[in-house]
GROMACS .gro file of C-alpha atoms in nm:
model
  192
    1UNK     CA    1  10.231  16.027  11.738
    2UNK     CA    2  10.297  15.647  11.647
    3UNK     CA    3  10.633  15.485  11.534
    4UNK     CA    4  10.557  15.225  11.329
    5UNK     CA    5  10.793  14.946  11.266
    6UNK     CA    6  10.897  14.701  10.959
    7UNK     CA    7  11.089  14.413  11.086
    8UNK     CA    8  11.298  14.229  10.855
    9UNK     CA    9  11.668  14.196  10.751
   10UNK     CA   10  11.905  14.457  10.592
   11UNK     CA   11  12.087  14.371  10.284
   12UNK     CA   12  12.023  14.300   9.917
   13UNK     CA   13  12.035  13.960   9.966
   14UNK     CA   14  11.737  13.943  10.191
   15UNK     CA   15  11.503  14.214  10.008
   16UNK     CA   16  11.239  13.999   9.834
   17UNK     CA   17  11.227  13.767  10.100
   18UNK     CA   18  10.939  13.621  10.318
   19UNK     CA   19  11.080  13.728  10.621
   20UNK     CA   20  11.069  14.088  10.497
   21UNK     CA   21  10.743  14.123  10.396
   22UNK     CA   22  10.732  14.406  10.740
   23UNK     CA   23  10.957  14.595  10.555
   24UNK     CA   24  10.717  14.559  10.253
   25UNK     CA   25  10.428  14.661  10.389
   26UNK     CA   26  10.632  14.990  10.540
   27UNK     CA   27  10.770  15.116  10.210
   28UNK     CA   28  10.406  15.088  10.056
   29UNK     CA   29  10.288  15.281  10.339
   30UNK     CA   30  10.560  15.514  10.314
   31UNK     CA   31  10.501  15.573   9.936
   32UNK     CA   32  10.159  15.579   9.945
   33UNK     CA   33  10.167  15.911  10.243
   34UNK     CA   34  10.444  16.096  10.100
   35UNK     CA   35  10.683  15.951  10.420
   36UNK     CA   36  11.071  15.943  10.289
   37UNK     CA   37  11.275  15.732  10.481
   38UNK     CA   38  11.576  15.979  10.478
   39UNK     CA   39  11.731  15.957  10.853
   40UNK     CA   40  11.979  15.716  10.905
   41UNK     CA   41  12.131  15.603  11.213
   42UNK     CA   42  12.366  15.303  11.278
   43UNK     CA   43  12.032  15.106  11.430
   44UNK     CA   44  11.794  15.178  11.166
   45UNK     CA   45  11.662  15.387  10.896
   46UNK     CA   46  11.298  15.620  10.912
   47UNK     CA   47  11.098  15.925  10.838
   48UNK     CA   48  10.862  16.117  10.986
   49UNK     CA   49  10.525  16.222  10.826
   50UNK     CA   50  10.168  16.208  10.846
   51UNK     CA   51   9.877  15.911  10.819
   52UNK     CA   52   9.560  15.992  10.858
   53UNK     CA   53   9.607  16.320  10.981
   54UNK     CA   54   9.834  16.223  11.252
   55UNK     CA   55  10.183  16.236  11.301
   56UNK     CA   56  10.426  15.895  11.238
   57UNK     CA   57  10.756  15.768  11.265
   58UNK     CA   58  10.825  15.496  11.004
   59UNK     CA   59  11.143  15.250  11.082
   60UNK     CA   60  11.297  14.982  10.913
   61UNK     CA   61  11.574  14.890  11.150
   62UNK     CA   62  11.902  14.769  11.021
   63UNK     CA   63  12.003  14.521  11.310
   64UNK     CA   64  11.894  14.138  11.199
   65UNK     CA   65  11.538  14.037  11.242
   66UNK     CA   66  11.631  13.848  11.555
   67UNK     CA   67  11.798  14.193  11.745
   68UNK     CA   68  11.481  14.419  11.621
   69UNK     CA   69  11.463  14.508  11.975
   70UNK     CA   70  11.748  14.717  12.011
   71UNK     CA   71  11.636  14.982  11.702
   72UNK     CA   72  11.284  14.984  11.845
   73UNK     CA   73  11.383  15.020  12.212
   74UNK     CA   74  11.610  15.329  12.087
   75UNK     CA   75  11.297  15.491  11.924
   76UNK     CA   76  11.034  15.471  12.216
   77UNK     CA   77  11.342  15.585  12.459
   78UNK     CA   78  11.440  15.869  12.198
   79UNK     CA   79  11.096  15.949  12.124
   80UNK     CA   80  10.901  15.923  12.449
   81UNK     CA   81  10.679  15.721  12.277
   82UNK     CA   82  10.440  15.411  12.530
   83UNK     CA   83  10.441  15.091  12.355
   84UNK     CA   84  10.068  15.171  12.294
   85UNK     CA   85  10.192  15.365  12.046
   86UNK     CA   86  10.388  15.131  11.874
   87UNK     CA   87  10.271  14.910  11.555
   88UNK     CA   88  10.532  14.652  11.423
   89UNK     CA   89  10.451  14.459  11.114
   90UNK     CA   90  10.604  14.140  11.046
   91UNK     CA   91  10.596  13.804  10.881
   92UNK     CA   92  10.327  13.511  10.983
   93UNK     CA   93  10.412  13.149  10.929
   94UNK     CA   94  10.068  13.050  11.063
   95UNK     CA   95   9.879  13.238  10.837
   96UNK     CA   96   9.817  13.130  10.464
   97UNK     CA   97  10.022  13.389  10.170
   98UNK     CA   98   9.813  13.715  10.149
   99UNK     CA   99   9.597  13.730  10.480
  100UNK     CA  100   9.667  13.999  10.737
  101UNK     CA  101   9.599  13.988  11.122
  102UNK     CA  102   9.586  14.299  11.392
  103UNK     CA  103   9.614  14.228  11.733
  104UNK     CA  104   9.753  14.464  12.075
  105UNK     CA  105   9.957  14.269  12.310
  106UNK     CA  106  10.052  13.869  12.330
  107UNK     CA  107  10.371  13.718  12.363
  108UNK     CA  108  10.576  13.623  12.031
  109UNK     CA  109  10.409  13.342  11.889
  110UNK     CA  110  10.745  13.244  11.865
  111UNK     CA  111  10.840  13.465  11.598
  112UNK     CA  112  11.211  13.577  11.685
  113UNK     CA  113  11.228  13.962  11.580
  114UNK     CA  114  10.883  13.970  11.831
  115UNK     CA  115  11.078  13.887  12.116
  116UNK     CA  116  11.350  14.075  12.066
  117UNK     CA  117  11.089  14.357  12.072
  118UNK     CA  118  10.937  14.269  12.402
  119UNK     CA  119  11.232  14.202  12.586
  120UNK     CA  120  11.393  14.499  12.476
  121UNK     CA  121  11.113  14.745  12.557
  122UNK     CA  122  11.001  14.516  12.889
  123UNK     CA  123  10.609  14.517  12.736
  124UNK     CA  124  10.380  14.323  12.485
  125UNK     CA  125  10.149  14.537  12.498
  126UNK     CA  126  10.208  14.706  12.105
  127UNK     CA  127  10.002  14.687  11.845
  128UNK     CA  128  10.079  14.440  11.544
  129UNK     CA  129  10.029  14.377  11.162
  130UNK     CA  130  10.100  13.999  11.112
  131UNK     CA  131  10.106  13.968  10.733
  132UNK     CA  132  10.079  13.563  10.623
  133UNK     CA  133  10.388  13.394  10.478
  134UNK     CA  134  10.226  13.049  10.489
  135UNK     CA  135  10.395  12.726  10.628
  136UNK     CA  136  10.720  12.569  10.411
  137UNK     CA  137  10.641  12.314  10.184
  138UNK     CA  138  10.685  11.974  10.280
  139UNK     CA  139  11.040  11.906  10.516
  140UNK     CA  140  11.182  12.220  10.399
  141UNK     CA  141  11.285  12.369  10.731
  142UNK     CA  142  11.124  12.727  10.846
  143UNK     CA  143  11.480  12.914  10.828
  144UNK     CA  144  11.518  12.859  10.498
  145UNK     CA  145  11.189  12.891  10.429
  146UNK     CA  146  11.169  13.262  10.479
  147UNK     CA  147  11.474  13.381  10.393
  148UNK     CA  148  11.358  13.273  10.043
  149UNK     CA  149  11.171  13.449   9.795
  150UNK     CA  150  10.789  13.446   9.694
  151UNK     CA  151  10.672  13.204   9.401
  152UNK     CA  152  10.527  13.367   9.152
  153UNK     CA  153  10.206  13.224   9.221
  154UNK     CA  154  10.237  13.358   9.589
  155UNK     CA  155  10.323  13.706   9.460
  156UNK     CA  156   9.980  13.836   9.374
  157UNK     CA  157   9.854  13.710   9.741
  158UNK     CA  158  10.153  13.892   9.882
  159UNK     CA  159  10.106  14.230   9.672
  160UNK     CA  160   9.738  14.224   9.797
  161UNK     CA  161   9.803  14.118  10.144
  162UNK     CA  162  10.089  14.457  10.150
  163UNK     CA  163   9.844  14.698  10.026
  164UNK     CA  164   9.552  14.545  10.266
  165UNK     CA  165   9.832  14.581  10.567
  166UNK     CA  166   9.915  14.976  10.485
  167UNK     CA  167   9.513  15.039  10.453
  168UNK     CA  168   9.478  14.854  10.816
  169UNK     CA  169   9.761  15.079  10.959
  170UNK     CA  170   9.598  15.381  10.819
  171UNK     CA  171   9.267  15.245  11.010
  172UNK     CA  172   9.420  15.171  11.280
  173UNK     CA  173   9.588  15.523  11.323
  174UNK     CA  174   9.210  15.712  11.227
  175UNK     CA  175   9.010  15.475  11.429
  176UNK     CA  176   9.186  15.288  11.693
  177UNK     CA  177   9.285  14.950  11.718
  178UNK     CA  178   8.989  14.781  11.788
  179UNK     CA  179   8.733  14.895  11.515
  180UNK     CA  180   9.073  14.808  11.298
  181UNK     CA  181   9.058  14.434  11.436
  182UNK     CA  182   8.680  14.435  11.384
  183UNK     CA  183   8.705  14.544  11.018
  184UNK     CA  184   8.981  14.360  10.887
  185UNK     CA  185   9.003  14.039  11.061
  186UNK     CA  186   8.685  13.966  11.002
  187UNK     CA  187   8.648  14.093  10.668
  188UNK     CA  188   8.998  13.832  10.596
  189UNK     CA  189   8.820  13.540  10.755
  190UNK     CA  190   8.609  13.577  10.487
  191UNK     CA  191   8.839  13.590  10.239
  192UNK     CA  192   8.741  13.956  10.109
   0.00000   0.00000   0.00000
């Protein structure tokens, strides 16, 4: 069993945003397996299915990006899941619109709803989908830049980059994370 987590922030306001491209990538994956996100709890929303054979939690949860800790840290309790178990998928500032990275453990790389994760479950050692958001433009500060939306030239990059993030969960799940890493890091290095 995996849970697998989209971080971003609840609301209409914030749907189409950068900083909830996790969310994104989540509702493709849950679309594309069958997975209806139909439970409902104060902390988040989710569904239970099947990806690649196996069985899966999907959660969006519907605390702020920053508190993401709280709805994951109920699940793995809940569940009785080990944060090997766990993939979160999230936004990437340091990676260009449209390029996807895996990686198990590391600290937050600063990214906010990261931390909340680890110090709410007390472990790095999960398994994550960084999905690129690219830097802001010129002085335009980070907060604002993604909790805007996607240009329309960054939109096709984006679309790509959520369908190349629900195939690499799907790997991940069939194959473990390392062959997953192996496959599609390298395979985005080389801009394939």
């Amino acid at each position: 069993m995996y849970i697998i987590v989209g971080i971003g922030n609840p609301g209409k306001e914030y749907e189409k945003t950068r900083h909830n491209v996790g969310f994104m990538v989540l509702e493709r994956l849950a679309q594309a397996h069958g997975v209806k996100l139909d439970k409902k709890s104060r902390l988040a929303r989710w569904g239970e299915g099947k990806v690649a054979d196996k069985g899966v939690i999907l959660v969006e949860p519907l605390t702020y990006m920053n508190e993401s800790g709280l709805a994951v840290q109920w699940f793995l309790k809940e569940i009785g899941i080990e944060p090997d178990h766990l993939i979160v998928i999230y936004d990437d500032l340091d990676l260009e619109p449209g390029r996807i990275r895996i990686r198990k453990g590391g600290g937050s790389g600063g990214h906010k709803g990261i931390k909340s994760i680890i110090g709410n479950i007390r472990s790095e050692g999960f398994i994550r989908v960084r999905v690129g958001i690219g830097r802001p433009p010129g002085r335009q500060d980070p907060a604002d830049y993604v909790l805007s939306p996607f240009s329309k030239r960054e939109q096709e990059e984006i679309e790509f980059a959520i369908i190349r993030a629900a195939d690499a969960i799907k790997y991940i799940i069939a194959n473990g994370v390392e062959k997953a890493m192996n496959e599609f890091n390298r395979k985005d290095e080389a801009g394939i």
